[in-house]
């Protein structure tokens, strides 16, 4: 029995099983559904504001068959007859068994959505207008009363939360679907008693009904207006560009310690996933090295228009591959250090670093201040490294090479304005060069943050400008933006952190100054990174060589045939041999194992490789077990019996010996937290599908973003090419960064799309983070 209403008994529900949930869990689900409801409601309003007359006229002229086609497209399992829930009582006898069929359950939740009614007259346009012109709360009670069959005869469990109710009285996300405590709250008890508020099970049912109804009406509009441009449905996500624009008009943000840790944790998992993909995926490994090679100084022509002959040598490619491997280790080590520093502060001081919470003379205040200063200084160091990398990459960017030329010595680059007037015309280059080569006076007058904000605004407002930049340069902009944002987040701890840090910089150079002491303390924090840099000194990077032989070609997106499997096995063998050589050379240089530096997230991952196909098992297409990429790495977390069985199991050395939280525990998520709409399932089935003779077509990037929003993620575009995905119902600490794929502009449709290979890689990252695999999205 639902005990949310202590004043009256619950209705008799013989087949329902009740599951008690905590208030926070209920509120998370309600917030997620409310966000989806108001997003769809606002878009439906926008569509009708522009196209209501067109929708009405087109619908009235369509034949019954065409109307039914649109309705079925919008709701594939739509019931055929009027009041499909009554059809369950044939011939009007009491139901003796619970409703278990999914279609019957849907019919009992939405009895007014059926082909017989909606394909006649103007019922659908009237339905659209009513739902668009009135807030969802207007229909809450009537929608609930229409589900009496579902509430009484459903066999599925319902959620309860003793001592709580749900309020559906508001007209916005923050006010609609609020969980209210009944304990000692006479007003809330009266609201529930007199049917103003709802029991937990009733409230969640109403939210589910509203969410599906509004999505259905959106889809109907899209079907009727298939040839008309509709309002962009990207209200489901925001961008750092939008936040920067609105910042002057909003109240200043307050410091959120937990959110800062979640961003640092997401940064750590992103760097670790990148490094892991370098070890397991030959095509990803080759593409990363090729992109880096194109940005080396050897790629620049000299003043005579001659290329550097060193660019074709084996030593050059060996050094490129070695640099990529070394950088991957450095990035993941530094990300681990930042996460551990923030996690120690969280464990020691909790959520205290807020304005006025700690007396300025308390021991806690000074301990927290020192820790925040160390973390801030570390992030400043990483920000400066990111800007330096960007400054070295900018002259080699193909779009901007005309502005640079090698000097006669061939060892350095100098800026040459071949056509000085172009500086004012090429605004993107002017902004980037000002950002990375900023002079002290210019920085004091404009500020690097303002320059970075303007760069992001230009890239987002003009896609043609963004397409001038390589994915590598965009990612460098993302790195600089991430660290700058992290520093700004710490500076929100007013007034201590920014004030004390500024005083330290002012006193720098004095004997025993605080800035020098802080630098020494940060150097201690960075000792693991420093030790790694010392260990790789003098290390030989031989073993890669020019990649023009095709030995790293890895057709993982193609149908499995004997030929494609054999090519994949050769590429996997070449990649494994390279990493074995790299690991051996590292051990030879410092007498240590490279795996001592592996991130904690590698603890339970293993590399699965293609097995040699056996002719007797051959089928028309493959008949061979697929590898971890094609099955979205569903077996990654299973323990391995032996190294010879399927691959290499990484070291289980625990790097968190200082009492900080292991990153796996921080990011652990139960699969049951996710729900998927039909729209999101269509996208994820493509992304997680296995290769076939007829592989899925390209996936629109906006479709992927909408699918993530529908699945319960808050999506935020960061600087450059980085996107942040945070599950709304799971808490900010479950965030993941995904890099925007290298998108190509389709001149015919004007739509940015990603191919199946890129979609597979995104699917792999989602599997790392949340355990998603193909089985989650298979049609039953």
XYZ file of C-alpha atoms in Angstrom:
780
model
C 0.000 0.000 0.000
C 1.194 3.514 -0.801
C 1.521 5.199 2.585
C 2.020 8.676 1.202
C -1.507 9.635 2.297
C -1.976 8.868 6.004
C -5.538 10.222 5.971
C -7.193 7.764 3.550
C -6.672 4.179 2.383
C -5.156 3.452 -0.996
C -7.330 1.863 -3.705
C -7.301 -1.887 -3.946
C -4.693 -3.052 -6.450
C -4.426 -6.854 -6.294
C -1.743 -7.370 -8.936
C 0.653 -4.519 -8.149
C 3.948 -4.974 -6.376
C 5.239 -1.923 -4.529
C 8.886 -0.919 -4.466
C 9.993 1.584 -1.853
C 12.478 4.182 -3.060
C 14.242 7.038 -1.323
C 12.944 10.612 -1.833
C 16.133 11.662 -3.634
C 15.728 8.874 -6.180
C 12.100 9.805 -6.780
C 13.009 13.481 -7.170
C 15.742 12.652 -9.680
C 13.299 10.732 -11.884
C 10.645 13.428 -11.563
C 13.126 16.167 -12.471
C 14.329 14.242 -15.515
C 10.798 13.669 -16.792
C 9.737 17.251 -16.049
C 12.708 18.607 -18.012
C 11.732 16.464 -20.998
C 8.058 17.487 -20.673
C 8.711 21.223 -20.703
C 11.289 20.912 -23.464
C 8.725 19.165 -25.690
C 5.928 21.503 -24.602
C 7.898 24.625 -25.511
C 8.874 23.191 -28.871
C 5.287 22.185 -29.622
C 4.225 25.745 -28.815
C 6.875 27.126 -31.177
C 5.780 24.819 -33.976
C 2.126 25.801 -33.662
C 2.996 29.485 -33.417
C 4.462 29.237 -36.917
C 2.649 26.353 -38.615
C -0.714 25.784 -36.890
C -2.818 26.787 -39.907
C -0.667 24.695 -42.248
C -0.983 21.661 -39.965
C -4.774 22.006 -39.815
C -5.160 22.443 -43.588
C -2.824 19.605 -44.501
C -4.423 17.225 -42.019
C -7.927 17.924 -43.256
C -6.887 17.213 -46.871
C -5.122 13.909 -46.165
C -6.818 10.581 -46.732
C -7.484 8.292 -43.793
C -4.684 6.010 -44.958
C -2.092 8.799 -45.015
C -3.245 10.001 -41.612
C -2.773 6.522 -40.207
C 0.720 6.335 -41.742
C 1.768 9.511 -39.889
C 0.263 8.275 -36.626
C 1.970 4.883 -36.889
C 5.295 6.531 -37.687
C 4.964 8.679 -34.567
C 3.716 5.814 -32.363
C 4.681 2.425 -33.899
C 2.503 0.343 -31.533
C -0.513 2.662 -31.555
C -3.751 0.751 -30.785
C -6.238 0.342 -33.612
C -9.594 0.898 -31.910
C -11.419 3.366 -29.698
C -10.807 2.847 -25.950
C -8.336 -0.020 -26.384
C -8.285 -0.496 -22.607
C -11.969 -1.572 -22.730
C -11.099 -4.223 -25.281
C -9.194 -6.028 -22.522
C -12.518 -6.802 -20.802
C -14.022 -8.813 -23.649
C -16.797 -9.808 -23.231
C -17.115 -7.310 -20.372
C -16.125 -9.806 -17.716
C -13.888 -9.076 -14.771
C -10.199 -9.505 -15.502
C -8.888 -12.546 -13.634
C -5.207 -12.002 -14.465
C -2.900 -9.034 -14.432
C -2.072 -7.166 -17.629
C 1.417 -8.229 -18.723
C 1.574 -7.540 -22.453
C 3.518 -4.351 -23.213
C 1.034 -3.178 -25.867
C -1.921 -3.746 -23.533
C -0.150 -1.847 -20.780
C 0.468 1.096 -23.135
C -3.166 1.011 -24.232
C -4.268 1.234 -20.597
C -1.997 4.253 -19.980
C -2.947 6.225 -23.113
C -6.455 4.970 -24.038
C -7.222 8.121 -26.033
C -4.258 7.605 -28.376
C -5.563 5.227 -31.053
C -5.953 5.106 -34.820
C -9.750 4.951 -34.865
C -10.201 8.306 -33.121
C -7.163 10.323 -34.198
C -7.457 9.469 -37.906
C -10.945 10.994 -38.046
C -11.929 14.639 -38.343
C -9.767 17.238 -36.628
C -9.158 15.358 -33.405
C -5.368 15.458 -33.847
C -5.083 19.237 -34.524
C -7.407 19.873 -31.583
C -5.272 17.560 -29.445
C -2.121 19.462 -30.466
C -3.623 22.879 -29.758
C -4.957 21.856 -26.350
C -1.635 20.420 -25.193
C 0.425 23.285 -26.620
C -1.730 26.149 -25.351
C -2.220 24.840 -21.805
C 0.447 23.932 -19.251
C 0.866 20.204 -18.460
C -0.658 20.603 -14.961
C -4.065 21.298 -16.543
C -4.257 17.701 -17.791
C -2.694 15.961 -14.792
C -5.868 14.846 -13.024
C -7.807 13.912 -16.166
C -4.871 11.922 -17.534
C -4.597 10.060 -14.263
C -8.317 9.262 -14.134
C -8.107 7.813 -17.634
C -5.636 5.168 -16.473
C -7.822 3.375 -13.946
C -7.383 0.046 -15.758
C -3.615 0.383 -15.730
C -3.432 1.389 -12.084
C -5.593 -1.489 -10.903
C -4.705 -4.344 -13.246
C -1.060 -3.726 -14.205
C 1.368 -6.455 -13.154
C 4.345 -4.125 -12.993
C 5.747 -2.757 -9.759
C 5.024 0.810 -8.731
C 7.260 3.170 -6.809
C 6.345 4.309 -3.323
C 8.006 6.569 -0.810
C 6.268 6.523 2.584
C 5.606 9.963 4.009
C 5.959 11.834 0.713
C 3.787 13.134 -2.121
C 4.361 14.788 -5.495
C 3.212 18.292 -6.429
C 2.284 18.953 -10.072
C 1.088 22.517 -9.575
C 3.911 24.444 -11.238
C 4.450 25.676 -14.782
C 8.223 25.198 -14.972
C 10.772 22.426 -14.504
C 11.749 23.551 -11.032
C 8.132 23.733 -9.807
C 6.599 20.729 -11.581
C 7.158 17.300 -10.082
C 8.466 18.334 -6.665
C 8.611 15.636 -3.977
C 7.032 16.959 -0.766
C 7.477 15.539 2.738
C 4.240 14.877 4.626
C 5.860 14.447 8.022
C 4.784 17.344 10.240
C 3.435 19.187 7.205
C -0.317 19.657 7.686
C -0.682 21.747 4.539
C 0.922 19.024 2.374
C -1.311 16.404 3.985
C -4.411 18.473 3.180
C -3.269 18.976 -0.420
C -2.919 15.238 -0.816
C -6.179 14.499 0.995
C -8.177 16.823 -1.263
C -6.474 15.583 -4.478
C -4.461 18.737 -5.113
C -1.209 16.799 -4.921
C -0.566 13.186 -5.876
C 0.767 10.035 -4.305
C 4.240 9.046 -5.443
C 3.025 6.292 -7.768
C 0.318 8.540 -9.235
C 2.654 11.478 -9.745
C 5.287 9.412 -11.559
C 2.587 7.867 -13.753
C 1.260 11.303 -14.740
C 4.777 12.503 -15.581
C 5.367 9.429 -17.746
C 2.061 10.001 -19.571
C 2.779 13.677 -20.241
C 6.298 12.946 -21.462
C 5.168 10.369 -24.039
C 2.132 12.385 -25.197
C 4.142 15.518 -25.957
C 6.861 13.555 -27.740
C 4.143 11.865 -29.803
C 2.646 15.210 -30.808
C 6.088 16.531 -31.727
C 6.589 13.550 -34.022
C 3.165 14.069 -35.600
C 4.072 17.683 -36.395
C 7.327 16.521 -37.976
C 5.436 14.015 -40.107
C 2.859 16.536 -41.311
C 5.485 19.267 -41.897
C 8.106 16.948 -43.361
C 9.120 19.544 -45.979
C 9.147 22.563 -43.673
C 11.967 23.789 -41.433
C 10.883 23.352 -37.822
C 12.174 25.107 -34.703
C 15.545 23.673 -33.781
C 14.982 21.099 -31.025
C 18.368 21.798 -29.455
C 16.786 23.431 -26.412
C 17.778 20.160 -24.758
C 21.376 21.268 -24.505
C 23.282 24.438 -23.858
C 26.686 25.754 -24.850
C 29.455 27.543 -23.041
C 29.010 30.248 -25.667
C 25.404 30.809 -24.529
C 26.488 30.831 -20.886
C 29.191 33.401 -21.604
C 26.665 35.621 -23.401
C 24.152 35.479 -20.571
C 26.715 35.816 -17.757
C 26.490 39.640 -17.505
C 22.725 39.381 -16.987
C 22.712 36.620 -14.363
C 23.646 36.513 -10.700
C 27.266 35.423 -10.128
C 27.757 31.695 -9.748
C 28.635 30.162 -6.378
C 31.316 27.598 -5.762
C 30.268 23.945 -6.090
C 32.976 21.620 -4.772
C 31.232 18.450 -5.918
C 30.806 19.755 -9.431
C 34.492 20.646 -9.634
C 35.436 17.102 -8.597
C 33.026 15.645 -11.144
C 34.647 17.679 -13.936
C 38.126 16.566 -12.878
C 36.890 12.962 -12.724
C 35.410 13.307 -16.221
C 38.733 14.709 -17.414
C 40.549 11.724 -15.942
C 38.245 9.190 -17.596
C 38.533 11.021 -20.937
C 42.338 10.912 -20.906
C 42.329 7.282 -19.753
C 39.842 6.264 -22.464
C 41.952 7.987 -25.097
C 45.051 6.160 -23.905
C 43.217 2.818 -23.749
C 41.947 3.256 -27.310
C 45.518 3.888 -28.451
C 46.422 0.476 -27.039
C 43.508 -1.521 -28.453
C 42.406 0.131 -31.716
C 44.922 0.169 -34.609
C 42.879 2.631 -36.695
C 42.518 5.093 -33.803
C 46.225 4.760 -33.059
C 47.194 5.464 -36.671
C 44.802 8.399 -37.060
C 46.109 10.003 -33.862
C 49.737 9.695 -34.960
C 48.984 10.905 -38.489
C 47.184 13.972 -37.118
C 50.142 14.754 -34.879
C 52.658 14.255 -37.702
C 50.772 16.807 -39.805
C 51.274 19.362 -37.011
C 55.034 18.928 -36.587
C 57.543 21.549 -37.701
C 58.761 19.168 -40.392
C 55.413 19.711 -42.108
C 56.215 23.411 -42.729
C 57.861 24.498 -45.971
C 60.906 26.700 -45.765
C 61.246 30.116 -47.434
C 62.240 28.354 -50.680
C 59.056 26.293 -50.708
C 60.925 23.081 -49.921
C 59.647 20.394 -47.574
C 61.801 18.951 -44.831
C 63.343 15.649 -46.007
C 63.292 14.406 -42.405
C 59.492 14.126 -42.635
C 59.767 10.889 -44.610
C 62.348 9.105 -42.475
C 61.675 6.232 -40.107
C 63.160 8.186 -37.197
C 60.597 10.941 -37.727
C 57.651 8.537 -37.565
C 59.196 6.696 -34.619
C 59.420 9.981 -32.736
C 55.805 10.864 -33.640
C 54.515 7.541 -32.314
C 56.662 7.847 -29.203
C 55.448 11.375 -28.534
C 51.800 10.261 -28.765
C 52.408 7.427 -26.305
C 54.380 9.624 -23.905
C 51.772 12.412 -24.082
C 48.966 9.950 -23.376
C 50.752 8.817 -20.206
C 51.504 12.393 -19.140
C 47.919 13.546 -19.627
C 46.406 10.682 -17.663
C 48.962 11.064 -14.845
C 48.279 14.785 -14.524
C 44.516 14.219 -14.615
C 44.889 11.591 -11.875
C 46.871 14.010 -9.717
C 44.239 16.765 -10.051
C 41.400 14.391 -9.238
C 43.225 12.995 -6.198
C 44.016 16.493 -4.884
C 40.382 17.578 -5.160
C 39.104 14.314 -3.696
C 41.381 14.654 -0.650
C 39.999 18.146 -0.044
C 36.452 16.826 -0.370
C 37.121 13.981 2.058
C 38.733 16.339 4.577
C 36.520 19.402 4.388
C 33.312 18.173 2.747
C 31.283 20.985 1.164
C 32.619 23.739 3.407
C 34.479 25.960 0.949
C 31.570 28.357 0.499
C 31.235 31.998 1.399
C 31.087 32.566 5.122
C 31.010 28.905 6.165
C 34.462 28.757 7.775
C 35.780 31.376 10.210
C 38.773 33.060 8.621
C 40.999 32.329 11.640
C 40.089 28.646 12.071
C 42.556 25.829 11.411
C 40.092 24.407 8.890
C 40.176 27.676 6.984
C 43.954 27.701 6.614
C 44.134 23.997 5.758
C 41.447 24.339 3.130
C 43.015 27.506 1.729
C 46.406 25.816 1.346
C 44.822 22.840 -0.408
C 42.821 25.031 -2.775
C 45.901 27.109 -3.567
C 47.888 23.968 -4.423
C 45.090 22.697 -6.653
C 44.718 26.086 -8.316
C 48.446 26.400 -8.964
C 48.505 22.899 -10.472
C 45.649 23.790 -12.807
C 47.421 27.033 -13.776
C 50.519 25.006 -14.702
C 48.405 22.687 -16.851
C 46.658 25.650 -18.459
C 50.016 27.159 -19.400
C 51.122 23.810 -20.852
C 47.923 23.664 -22.920
C 48.439 27.196 -24.263
C 52.078 26.414 -25.081
C 51.011 23.311 -27.030
C 48.466 25.418 -28.881
C 51.097 28.016 -29.765
C 53.339 25.305 -31.238
C 50.485 23.749 -33.206
C 49.048 26.972 -34.640
C 51.869 27.660 -37.174
C 51.561 24.122 -38.555
C 47.776 24.286 -39.033
C 47.164 23.914 -42.749
C 44.780 26.892 -42.825
C 47.378 29.250 -41.353
C 50.635 28.000 -42.855
C 50.697 30.885 -45.299
C 51.404 33.191 -42.345
C 54.516 31.277 -41.223
C 57.818 30.281 -42.721
C 60.895 28.472 -41.395
C 63.945 30.609 -40.859
C 67.209 29.783 -42.540
C 68.467 27.583 -39.703
C 65.450 25.289 -40.042
C 65.167 24.861 -36.280
C 62.662 27.537 -35.333
C 59.601 29.192 -36.772
C 59.043 32.895 -37.123
C 55.873 34.774 -37.970
C 55.810 36.320 -41.418
C 52.948 38.498 -42.647
C 53.184 37.936 -46.385
C 50.101 40.114 -46.856
C 49.812 42.410 -43.805
C 46.296 43.519 -44.675
C 45.051 39.967 -44.160
C 45.488 40.309 -40.406
C 42.350 42.393 -40.104
C 40.417 40.228 -42.540
C 41.278 36.850 -41.017
C 39.624 37.416 -37.660
C 39.941 33.806 -36.538
C 43.705 33.792 -36.977
C 44.035 37.225 -35.380
C 42.156 35.993 -32.284
C 44.100 32.732 -32.049
C 47.467 34.401 -32.501
C 46.571 37.028 -29.903
C 45.545 34.257 -27.496
C 48.665 32.099 -27.813
C 51.264 34.810 -28.488
C 49.681 37.319 -26.139
C 51.873 40.164 -24.958
C 51.763 41.327 -21.361
C 50.168 44.622 -22.275
C 47.530 43.053 -24.510
C 46.689 40.447 -21.890
C 46.184 43.139 -19.253
C 43.958 45.139 -21.604
C 41.837 42.300 -23.016
C 42.419 39.263 -20.826
C 42.977 35.738 -22.133
C 39.552 34.633 -20.933
C 37.868 37.280 -23.081
C 39.945 36.238 -26.080
C 39.004 32.594 -25.572
C 35.323 33.510 -25.219
C 35.454 35.481 -28.472
C 37.182 32.584 -30.271
C 34.426 30.209 -29.148
C 31.716 32.676 -30.170
C 33.188 32.972 -33.660
C 33.517 29.204 -34.095
C 29.943 28.510 -33.005
C 28.342 31.382 -34.906
C 30.113 30.595 -38.182
C 30.521 26.851 -38.957
C 32.721 27.646 -41.937
C 35.282 29.170 -39.571
C 35.174 26.109 -37.349
C 35.789 23.853 -40.310
C 39.070 25.659 -40.969
C 40.523 24.110 -37.822
C 41.725 20.530 -37.512
C 40.278 18.240 -34.818
C 43.655 18.328 -33.075
C 43.697 22.130 -32.815
C 40.065 22.193 -31.653
C 40.930 19.717 -28.921
C 43.809 21.927 -27.799
C 41.381 24.836 -27.519
C 39.165 22.524 -25.440
C 42.091 21.706 -23.119
C 42.927 25.364 -22.557
C 39.266 26.180 -21.970
C 38.833 23.326 -19.491
C 41.763 24.333 -17.292
C 40.859 28.022 -17.445
C 37.288 27.177 -16.386
C 38.569 24.987 -13.541
C 40.756 27.822 -12.253
C 37.806 30.209 -12.433
C 35.681 27.704 -10.480
C 38.206 27.713 -7.635
C 38.333 31.490 -7.711
C 34.624 31.505 -6.808
C 35.706 30.680 -3.247
C 35.637 34.325 -2.185
C 37.564 36.145 -1.047
C 40.359 33.872 0.119
C 41.694 31.932 -2.889
C 41.937 34.608 -5.623
C 43.041 37.289 -3.167
C 45.788 35.221 -1.543
C 46.993 33.924 -4.914
C 47.280 37.477 -6.256
C 49.235 38.522 -3.163
C 51.638 35.630 -3.685
C 52.289 36.681 -7.276
C 52.935 40.247 -6.092
C 55.483 39.053 -3.517
C 57.187 36.643 -5.905
C 60.953 37.004 -5.917
C 61.291 38.005 -2.298
C 63.305 35.783 -0.012
C 61.136 32.984 1.317
C 58.071 34.323 -0.472
C 54.847 32.311 -0.338
C 54.747 31.851 -4.114
C 58.048 29.979 -4.086
C 56.885 27.800 -1.225
C 53.662 27.066 -3.075
C 55.592 26.089 -6.202
C 57.662 23.674 -4.143
C 54.551 22.120 -2.633
C 52.996 21.712 -6.073
C 56.230 20.138 -7.315
C 55.781 17.519 -4.586
C 52.219 16.877 -5.750
C 53.514 16.452 -9.302
C 56.313 14.086 -8.384
C 54.676 11.126 -10.149
C 54.562 13.119 -13.379
C 58.098 14.388 -12.878
C 59.325 10.858 -12.209
C 57.707 9.620 -15.422
C 59.402 12.391 -17.436
C 62.722 11.399 -15.886
C 62.107 7.728 -16.660
C 61.462 8.319 -20.366
C 64.578 10.451 -20.803
C 66.849 8.744 -23.292
C 64.246 6.138 -24.156
C 64.359 4.757 -27.690
C 61.147 5.137 -29.688
C 62.096 2.796 -32.510
C 59.596 0.254 -33.716
C 56.928 2.208 -35.580
C 58.265 3.536 -38.880
C 56.317 5.044 -41.799
C 52.714 3.784 -41.824
C 52.359 3.710 -45.623
C 52.470 -0.081 -45.795
C 48.843 -0.351 -44.664
C 49.761 -2.591 -41.759
C 47.506 -0.604 -39.417
C 44.450 -0.688 -41.689
C 41.670 -1.891 -39.404
C 38.272 -2.385 -41.133
C 36.333 -2.907 -37.892
C 33.246 -1.235 -39.391
C 33.018 -3.708 -42.290
C 31.165 -7.004 -42.514
C 33.129 -9.878 -41.024
C 34.576 -11.986 -43.829
C 37.700 -14.134 -43.850
C 39.522 -11.325 -45.640
C 38.449 -8.534 -43.269
C 39.117 -10.664 -40.186
C 42.581 -11.521 -41.448
C 43.328 -7.827 -42.057
C 42.094 -6.939 -38.565
C 44.249 -9.634 -36.970
C 47.336 -8.368 -38.837
C 46.659 -4.799 -37.673
C 46.079 -5.931 -34.085
C 49.319 -7.905 -34.162
C 51.254 -4.888 -35.461
C 49.791 -2.661 -32.737
C 50.519 -5.197 -29.982
C 54.082 -5.607 -31.244
C 54.596 -1.838 -31.182
C 53.382 -1.523 -27.587
C 55.494 -4.503 -26.556
C 58.481 -2.716 -28.085
C 57.541 0.530 -26.332
C 57.136 -1.242 -22.980
C 60.455 -3.033 -23.444
C 62.308 0.164 -24.370
C 60.887 1.910 -21.302
C 62.089 -0.915 -19.063
C 65.487 -0.799 -20.689
C 65.823 2.930 -20.074
C 64.910 2.970 -16.369
C 64.561 -0.678 -15.207
C 60.868 -0.103 -14.376
C 57.599 -1.406 -15.740
C 55.621 1.107 -17.747
C 52.448 -0.362 -16.236
C 53.368 1.173 -12.885
C 52.016 4.378 -14.430
C 48.788 2.888 -15.768
C 45.667 4.715 -14.530
C 43.432 3.101 -11.953
C 40.608 2.752 -14.485
C 42.688 0.142 -16.344
C 42.512 -2.180 -13.366
C 39.871 -4.529 -14.742
C 40.127 -3.878 -18.471
C 41.532 -6.375 -20.886
C 42.389 -6.344 -24.557
C 40.298 -8.770 -26.591
C 41.573 -9.749 -30.001
C 40.149 -11.409 -33.080
C 40.414 -15.196 -33.073
C 41.651 -16.966 -36.160
C 38.589 -17.985 -38.195
C 37.941 -21.693 -38.608
C 36.624 -22.744 -42.038
C 34.142 -25.217 -40.607
C 32.432 -22.411 -38.724
C 32.326 -20.070 -41.662
C 28.981 -18.631 -42.774
C 28.117 -16.349 -45.632
C 29.180 -13.238 -43.726
C 31.366 -14.254 -40.834
C 30.373 -16.840 -38.226
C 33.189 -15.560 -36.073
C 32.989 -14.088 -32.582
C 33.166 -10.321 -32.819
C 35.792 -8.300 -31.026
C 35.343 -5.829 -28.257
C 34.759 -2.897 -30.590
C 31.844 -4.515 -32.416
C 30.118 -5.736 -29.260
C 30.768 -2.430 -27.468
C 33.228 -4.131 -25.131
C 30.522 -5.928 -23.160
C 33.070 -8.258 -21.598
C 35.556 -5.609 -20.460
C 34.862 -5.938 -16.754
C 35.076 -9.732 -16.578
C 38.218 -11.134 -14.912
C 40.652 -12.849 -17.188
C 41.817 -16.422 -16.671
C 45.170 -16.184 -18.392
C 47.166 -13.875 -20.601
C 47.038 -16.387 -23.427
C 43.225 -16.594 -23.414
C 42.259 -13.396 -25.186
C 44.729 -10.601 -24.662
C 46.591 -8.620 -22.062
C 45.219 -7.826 -18.617
C 46.708 -4.620 -17.274
C 48.393 -4.295 -13.928
C 46.128 -4.096 -10.889
C 48.472 -1.802 -9.025
C 46.346 0.550 -6.929
C 47.546 4.104 -7.477
C 45.257 5.447 -4.748
C 47.365 4.640 -1.720
C 46.736 8.035 -0.125
C 43.178 7.459 0.999
C 41.406 9.029 -1.986
C 38.380 7.527 -3.640
C 39.067 5.122 -6.556
C 37.714 6.592 -9.756
C 35.651 3.423 -10.446
C 33.733 3.889 -7.199
C 33.244 7.569 -7.945
C 31.696 6.827 -11.321
C 29.834 3.582 -10.523
C 26.355 3.569 -12.050
C 23.584 0.994 -11.936
C 22.109 0.210 -15.378
C 18.533 0.529 -14.103
C 18.952 4.308 -13.822
C 18.600 4.744 -17.593
C 15.421 4.882 -19.635
C 15.330 5.261 -23.415
C 12.712 6.831 -25.639
C 11.884 5.439 -29.068
C 13.761 8.353 -30.636
C 16.925 7.613 -28.676
C 16.669 3.869 -29.316
C 16.770 4.474 -33.081
C 20.086 6.308 -32.717
C 21.691 3.904 -30.255
C 20.697 0.838 -32.281
C 22.687 2.298 -35.151
C 25.670 3.184 -32.990
C 25.855 -0.176 -31.202
C 24.963 -2.384 -34.181
C 27.477 -4.930 -35.425
C 28.907 -4.644 -38.940
C 26.711 -6.066 -41.683
C 26.534 -6.082 -45.485
C 24.209 -3.093 -45.179
C 25.738 -1.006 -42.371
C 23.795 1.906 -40.840
C 24.065 5.191 -42.633
C 25.612 8.322 -41.232
C 24.182 9.615 -37.968
C 23.353 13.267 -37.529
C 25.266 14.784 -34.650
C 22.143 16.577 -33.418
C 20.277 13.264 -33.419
C 22.939 11.858 -31.111
C 22.695 14.873 -28.810
C 18.899 14.580 -28.704
C 19.193 10.859 -27.952
C 21.469 11.609 -25.000
C 19.059 14.282 -23.747
C 16.130 11.874 -24.073
C 18.103 9.284 -22.100
C 18.397 11.609 -19.113
C 21.589 13.577 -19.777
C 22.201 17.256 -19.356
C 24.323 18.192 -22.373
C 26.663 21.189 -22.408
C 28.936 22.223 -25.262
C 32.370 23.209 -23.942
C 35.169 25.147 -25.633
C 36.541 23.794 -28.897
C 35.178 20.350 -29.740
C 34.387 19.043 -26.250
C 30.893 18.156 -24.955
C 29.948 17.405 -21.355
C 27.236 14.806 -20.657
C 25.831 14.609 -17.127
C 23.081 12.126 -16.205
C 20.465 14.334 -14.537
C 19.036 11.569 -12.361
C 22.424 10.294 -11.200
C 24.210 13.361 -9.899
C 26.922 15.582 -11.360
C 29.704 13.182 -10.406
C 28.687 10.794 -13.206
C 29.681 13.137 -16.034
C 31.577 12.163 -19.159
C 33.397 14.266 -21.753
C 33.024 13.270 -25.400
C 34.879 14.941 -28.222
C 32.865 16.166 -31.155
C 33.808 13.940 -34.108
C 35.569 15.407 -37.130
C 32.409 16.365 -38.959
C 32.162 17.022 -42.654
C 29.738 19.564 -44.017
C 27.132 18.100 -46.364
C 26.491 20.842 -48.897
C 23.293 19.172 -50.103
C 21.480 18.976 -46.779
C 23.402 21.468 -44.677
C 23.589 18.860 -41.904
C 26.647 17.805 -39.934
C 26.972 14.029 -39.713
C 29.314 11.341 -38.375
C 30.076 8.062 -40.103
C 29.628 4.596 -38.626
C 33.279 4.235 -37.585
C 33.133 7.407 -35.487
C 29.774 6.336 -34.061
C 31.347 3.026 -32.993
C 34.044 4.888 -31.084
C 31.486 7.004 -29.256
C 29.589 3.809 -28.425
C 32.791 2.374 -26.999
C 33.272 5.396 -24.730
C 29.674 5.097 -23.510
C 30.340 1.458 -22.738
C 33.416 2.378 -20.701
C 31.421 4.913 -18.692
C 27.979 3.346 -18.289
C 28.209 -0.264 -19.434
C 25.972 0.233 -22.481
C 26.197 -2.462 -25.135
C 24.190 -3.745 -28.074
C 21.915 -5.859 -25.885
C 20.517 -2.712 -24.224
C 18.954 -1.537 -27.480
C 17.994 -4.768 -29.251
C 14.386 -4.902 -30.322
C 12.509 -7.540 -28.351
